[in-house]
Structure formats: C-alpha cells, structure tokens
mmCIF file of C-alpha atoms in Angstrom:
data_model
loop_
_atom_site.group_PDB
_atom_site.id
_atom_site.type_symbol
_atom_site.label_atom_id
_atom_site.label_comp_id
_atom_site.label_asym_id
_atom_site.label_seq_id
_atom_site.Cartn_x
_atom_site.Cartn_y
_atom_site.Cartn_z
ATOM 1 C CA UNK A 1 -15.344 76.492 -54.062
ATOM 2 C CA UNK A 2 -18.399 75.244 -52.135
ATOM 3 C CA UNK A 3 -21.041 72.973 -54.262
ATOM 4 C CA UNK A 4 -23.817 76.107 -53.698
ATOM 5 C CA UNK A 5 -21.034 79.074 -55.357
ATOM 6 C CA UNK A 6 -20.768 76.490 -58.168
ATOM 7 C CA UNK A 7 -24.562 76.396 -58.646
ATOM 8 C CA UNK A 8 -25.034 79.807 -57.815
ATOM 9 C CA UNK A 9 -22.066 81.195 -60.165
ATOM 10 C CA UNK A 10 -23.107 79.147 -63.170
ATOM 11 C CA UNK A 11 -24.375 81.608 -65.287
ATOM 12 C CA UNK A 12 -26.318 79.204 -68.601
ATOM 13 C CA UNK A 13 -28.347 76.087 -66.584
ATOM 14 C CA UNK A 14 -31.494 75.610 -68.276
ATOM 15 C CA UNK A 15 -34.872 76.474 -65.875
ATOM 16 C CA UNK A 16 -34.668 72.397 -65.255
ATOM 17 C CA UNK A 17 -30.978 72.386 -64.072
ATOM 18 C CA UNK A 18 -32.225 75.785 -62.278
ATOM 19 C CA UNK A 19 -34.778 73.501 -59.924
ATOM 20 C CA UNK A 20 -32.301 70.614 -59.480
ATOM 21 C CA UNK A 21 -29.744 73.290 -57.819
ATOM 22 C CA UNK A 22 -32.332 74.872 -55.844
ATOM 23 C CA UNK A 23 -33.763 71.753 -54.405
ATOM 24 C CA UNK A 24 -29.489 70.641 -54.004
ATOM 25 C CA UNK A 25 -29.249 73.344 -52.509
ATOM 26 C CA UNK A 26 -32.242 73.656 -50.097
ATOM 27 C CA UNK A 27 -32.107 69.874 -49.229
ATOM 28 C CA UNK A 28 -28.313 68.903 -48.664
ATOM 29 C CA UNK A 29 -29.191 66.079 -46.247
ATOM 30 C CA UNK A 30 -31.642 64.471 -47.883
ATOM 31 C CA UNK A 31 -29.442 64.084 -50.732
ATOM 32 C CA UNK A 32 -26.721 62.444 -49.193
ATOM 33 C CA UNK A 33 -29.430 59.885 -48.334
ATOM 34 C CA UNK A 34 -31.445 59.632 -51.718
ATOM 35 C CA UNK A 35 -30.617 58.235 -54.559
ATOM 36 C CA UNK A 36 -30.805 59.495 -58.123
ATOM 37 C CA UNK A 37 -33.989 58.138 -58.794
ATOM 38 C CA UNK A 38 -34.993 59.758 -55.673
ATOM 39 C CA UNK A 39 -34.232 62.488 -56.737
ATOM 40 C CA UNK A 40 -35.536 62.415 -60.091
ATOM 41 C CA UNK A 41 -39.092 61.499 -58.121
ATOM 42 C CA UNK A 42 -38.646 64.361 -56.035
ATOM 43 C CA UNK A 43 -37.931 67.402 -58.462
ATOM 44 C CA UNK A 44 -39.641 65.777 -61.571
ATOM 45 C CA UNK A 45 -36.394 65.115 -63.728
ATOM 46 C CA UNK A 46 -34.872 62.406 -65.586
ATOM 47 C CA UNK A 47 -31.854 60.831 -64.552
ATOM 48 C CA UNK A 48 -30.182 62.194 -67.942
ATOM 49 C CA UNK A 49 -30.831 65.947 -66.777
ATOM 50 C CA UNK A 50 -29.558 65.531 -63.008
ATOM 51 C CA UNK A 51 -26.334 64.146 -64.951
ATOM 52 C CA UNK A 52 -26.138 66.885 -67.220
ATOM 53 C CA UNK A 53 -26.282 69.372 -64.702
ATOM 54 C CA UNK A 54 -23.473 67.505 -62.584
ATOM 55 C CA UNK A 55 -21.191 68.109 -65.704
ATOM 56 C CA UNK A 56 -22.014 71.702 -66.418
ATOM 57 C CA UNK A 57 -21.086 72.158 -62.806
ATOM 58 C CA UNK A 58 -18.297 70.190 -62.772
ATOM 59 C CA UNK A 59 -18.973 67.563 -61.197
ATOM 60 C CA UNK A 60 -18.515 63.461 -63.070
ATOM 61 C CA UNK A 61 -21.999 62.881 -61.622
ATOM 62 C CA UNK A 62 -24.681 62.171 -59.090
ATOM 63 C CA UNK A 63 -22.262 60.369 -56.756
ATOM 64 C CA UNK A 64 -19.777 63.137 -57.591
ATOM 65 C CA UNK A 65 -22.092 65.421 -55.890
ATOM 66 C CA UNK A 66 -23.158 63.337 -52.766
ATOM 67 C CA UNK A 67 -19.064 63.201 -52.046
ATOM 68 C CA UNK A 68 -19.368 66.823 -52.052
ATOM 69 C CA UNK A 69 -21.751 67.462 -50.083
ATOM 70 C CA UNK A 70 -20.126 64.703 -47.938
ATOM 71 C CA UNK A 71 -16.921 67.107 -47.627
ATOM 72 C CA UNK A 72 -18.538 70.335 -46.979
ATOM 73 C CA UNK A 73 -21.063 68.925 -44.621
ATOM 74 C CA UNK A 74 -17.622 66.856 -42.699
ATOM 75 C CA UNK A 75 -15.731 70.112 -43.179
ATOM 76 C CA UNK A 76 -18.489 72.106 -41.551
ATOM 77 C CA UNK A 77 -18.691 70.001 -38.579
ATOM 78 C CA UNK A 78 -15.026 70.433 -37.735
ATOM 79 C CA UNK A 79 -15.494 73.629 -37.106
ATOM 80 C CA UNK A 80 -18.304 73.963 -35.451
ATOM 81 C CA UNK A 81 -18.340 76.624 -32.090
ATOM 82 C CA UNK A 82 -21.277 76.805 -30.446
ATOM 83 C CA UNK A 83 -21.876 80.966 -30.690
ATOM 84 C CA UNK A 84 -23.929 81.018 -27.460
ATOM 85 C CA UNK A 85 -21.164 79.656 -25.420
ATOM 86 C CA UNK A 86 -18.034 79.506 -28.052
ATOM 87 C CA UNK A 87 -15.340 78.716 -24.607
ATOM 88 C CA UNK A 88 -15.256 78.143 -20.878
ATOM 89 C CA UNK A 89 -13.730 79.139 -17.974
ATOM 90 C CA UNK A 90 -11.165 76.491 -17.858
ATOM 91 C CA UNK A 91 -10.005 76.868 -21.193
ATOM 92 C CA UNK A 92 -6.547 78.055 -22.125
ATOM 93 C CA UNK A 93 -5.633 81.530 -24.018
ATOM 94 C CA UNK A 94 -5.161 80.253 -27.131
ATOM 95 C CA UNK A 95 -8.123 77.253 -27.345
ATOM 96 C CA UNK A 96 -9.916 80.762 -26.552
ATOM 97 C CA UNK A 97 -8.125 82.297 -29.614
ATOM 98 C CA UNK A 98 -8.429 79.203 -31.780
ATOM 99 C CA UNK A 99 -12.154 78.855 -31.030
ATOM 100 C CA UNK A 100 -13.045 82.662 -31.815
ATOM 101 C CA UNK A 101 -11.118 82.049 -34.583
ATOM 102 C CA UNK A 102 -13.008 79.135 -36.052
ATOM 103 C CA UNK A 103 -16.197 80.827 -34.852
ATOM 104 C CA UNK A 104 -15.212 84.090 -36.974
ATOM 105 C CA UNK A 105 -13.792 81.734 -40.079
ATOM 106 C CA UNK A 106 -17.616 80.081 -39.984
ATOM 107 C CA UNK A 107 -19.239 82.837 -39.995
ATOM 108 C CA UNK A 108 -17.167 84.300 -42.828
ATOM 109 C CA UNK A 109 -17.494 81.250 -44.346
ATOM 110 C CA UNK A 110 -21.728 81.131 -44.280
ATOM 111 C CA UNK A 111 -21.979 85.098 -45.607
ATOM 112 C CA UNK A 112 -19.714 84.562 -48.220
ATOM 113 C CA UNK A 113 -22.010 81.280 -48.931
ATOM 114 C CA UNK A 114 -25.022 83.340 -48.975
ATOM 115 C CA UNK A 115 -23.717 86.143 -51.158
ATOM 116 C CA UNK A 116 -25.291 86.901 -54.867
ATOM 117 C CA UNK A 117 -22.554 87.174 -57.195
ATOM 118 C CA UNK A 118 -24.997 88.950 -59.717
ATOM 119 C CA UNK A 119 -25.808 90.922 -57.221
ATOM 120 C CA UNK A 120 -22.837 92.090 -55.993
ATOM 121 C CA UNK A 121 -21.780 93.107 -59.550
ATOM 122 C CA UNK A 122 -24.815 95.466 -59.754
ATOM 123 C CA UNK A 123 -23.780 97.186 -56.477
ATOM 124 C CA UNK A 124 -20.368 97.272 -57.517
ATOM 125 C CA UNK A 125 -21.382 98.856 -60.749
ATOM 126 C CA UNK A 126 -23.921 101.235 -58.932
ATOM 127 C CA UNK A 127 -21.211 102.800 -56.423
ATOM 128 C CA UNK A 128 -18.799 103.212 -59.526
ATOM 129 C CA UNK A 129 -21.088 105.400 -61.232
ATOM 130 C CA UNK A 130 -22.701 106.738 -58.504
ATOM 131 C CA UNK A 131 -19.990 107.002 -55.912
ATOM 132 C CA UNK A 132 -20.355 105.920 -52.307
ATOM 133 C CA UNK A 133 -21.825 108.716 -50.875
ATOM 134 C CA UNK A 134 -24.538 108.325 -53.227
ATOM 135 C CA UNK A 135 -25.153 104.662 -52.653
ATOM 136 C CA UNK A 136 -25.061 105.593 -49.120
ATOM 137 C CA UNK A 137 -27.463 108.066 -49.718
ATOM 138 C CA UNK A 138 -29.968 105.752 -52.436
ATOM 139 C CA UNK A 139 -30.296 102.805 -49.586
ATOM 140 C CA UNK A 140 -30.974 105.840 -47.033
ATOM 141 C CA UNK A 141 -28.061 104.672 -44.884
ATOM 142 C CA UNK A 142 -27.027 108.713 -44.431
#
C-alpha cells in the first residue's frame, strides 16, 4: 500500500497528524531532503508528534518514512512512459506491448492513488439504495 492510501485510509489522526500527512503528502520531495526538524519548522510540530504519526501509520519513524517515499518515488521512475510519445517506430511488438502496458499500469496506479476511500463508500452506499439508474440519473449522467 502506497505511503498516501496509508494516510488517506487512517481513519483517527488527530487535526495535527491531519497537517503532517497533508504537507507528506503534498511535498514528497522535499521530504526526502529535510530533516525532522525541518519538518517540524515547516508544519509547526514537535518532533514527538511527526513520530507519533509515523507509528499510527505504521511506519518505526521519520526515517521510516523518507525510505518510503524513497521506494515509491524509485518504483515510480521505473515505470515511467512518456504518454505523448509512449514508443517508436523502431521498436519491437512486444517493447510496444510492454510499454502500453506500463503506461496503462501507471495510470491505474495514479487514479487508484487519488481515490477517496470515504468517498467511495458513500457512492457505494448511494447506488445500493438508490440503484444505478438512479445514481445515473442524481449526477445527471442520463
């Protein structure tokens, strides 16, 4: 599970483990660079609270965290397929097929990343006691 789902998906962080996640979240390379304290500078926290929120998480700590981010951000780059231009003409049938394919898993990968689990658990409960015509119908998509 991706560092964001885990901050996204934990349901009891306190309004100050809320704005440590949020800035995570919204400033991934600058927090491989920083350091805790630079962090507690940055979002107003003390060194104590980034901790906590590492645990409740679970993560063993701040340089827990940077390793993640380290792995997601490696495992992202790997990946990669420029969209524009995602082959070329010399390329062989299946580098074609293996870069659509990694262009496809990537953009799988960053909905699913952007996805509200709360959310999607209020639509879910919505179309069950609405039915799908009537969702349909309620977001004026028929």
């Amino acid at each position: 599970m991706t560092l964001d789902k885990k901050i996204t998906l934990y349901e009891n962080l306190t309004p100050v483990e809320v704005r440590i996640g949020n800035y995570i979240m919204n400033h991934k390379e600058v927090i491989l660079n920083s350091t805790i304290q630079d962090l507690e500078k940055e979002v107003f926290v003390s060194k104590p609270a980034i901790h906590r929120f590492c645990k409740k998480i679970g993560l063993n700590g701040f340089n827990d965290l940077k390793v993640e981010l380290a792995k997601e951000e490696k495992m992202e780059e790997k990946n990669w397929v420029d969209a524009n231009v995602p082959f070329y003409e010399k390329d062989q049938s299946k580098e074609i097929a293996n870069k659509l394919m990694d262009l496809y898993k990537s953009t799988i990968q960053g909905t699913y990343k952007c996805l509200d689990a709360k959310c999607m658990d209020e639509i879910a409960k919505f179309v069950n006691e609405n039915g799908l015509y009537n969702a349909f119908k309620h977001l004026e998509l028929i």
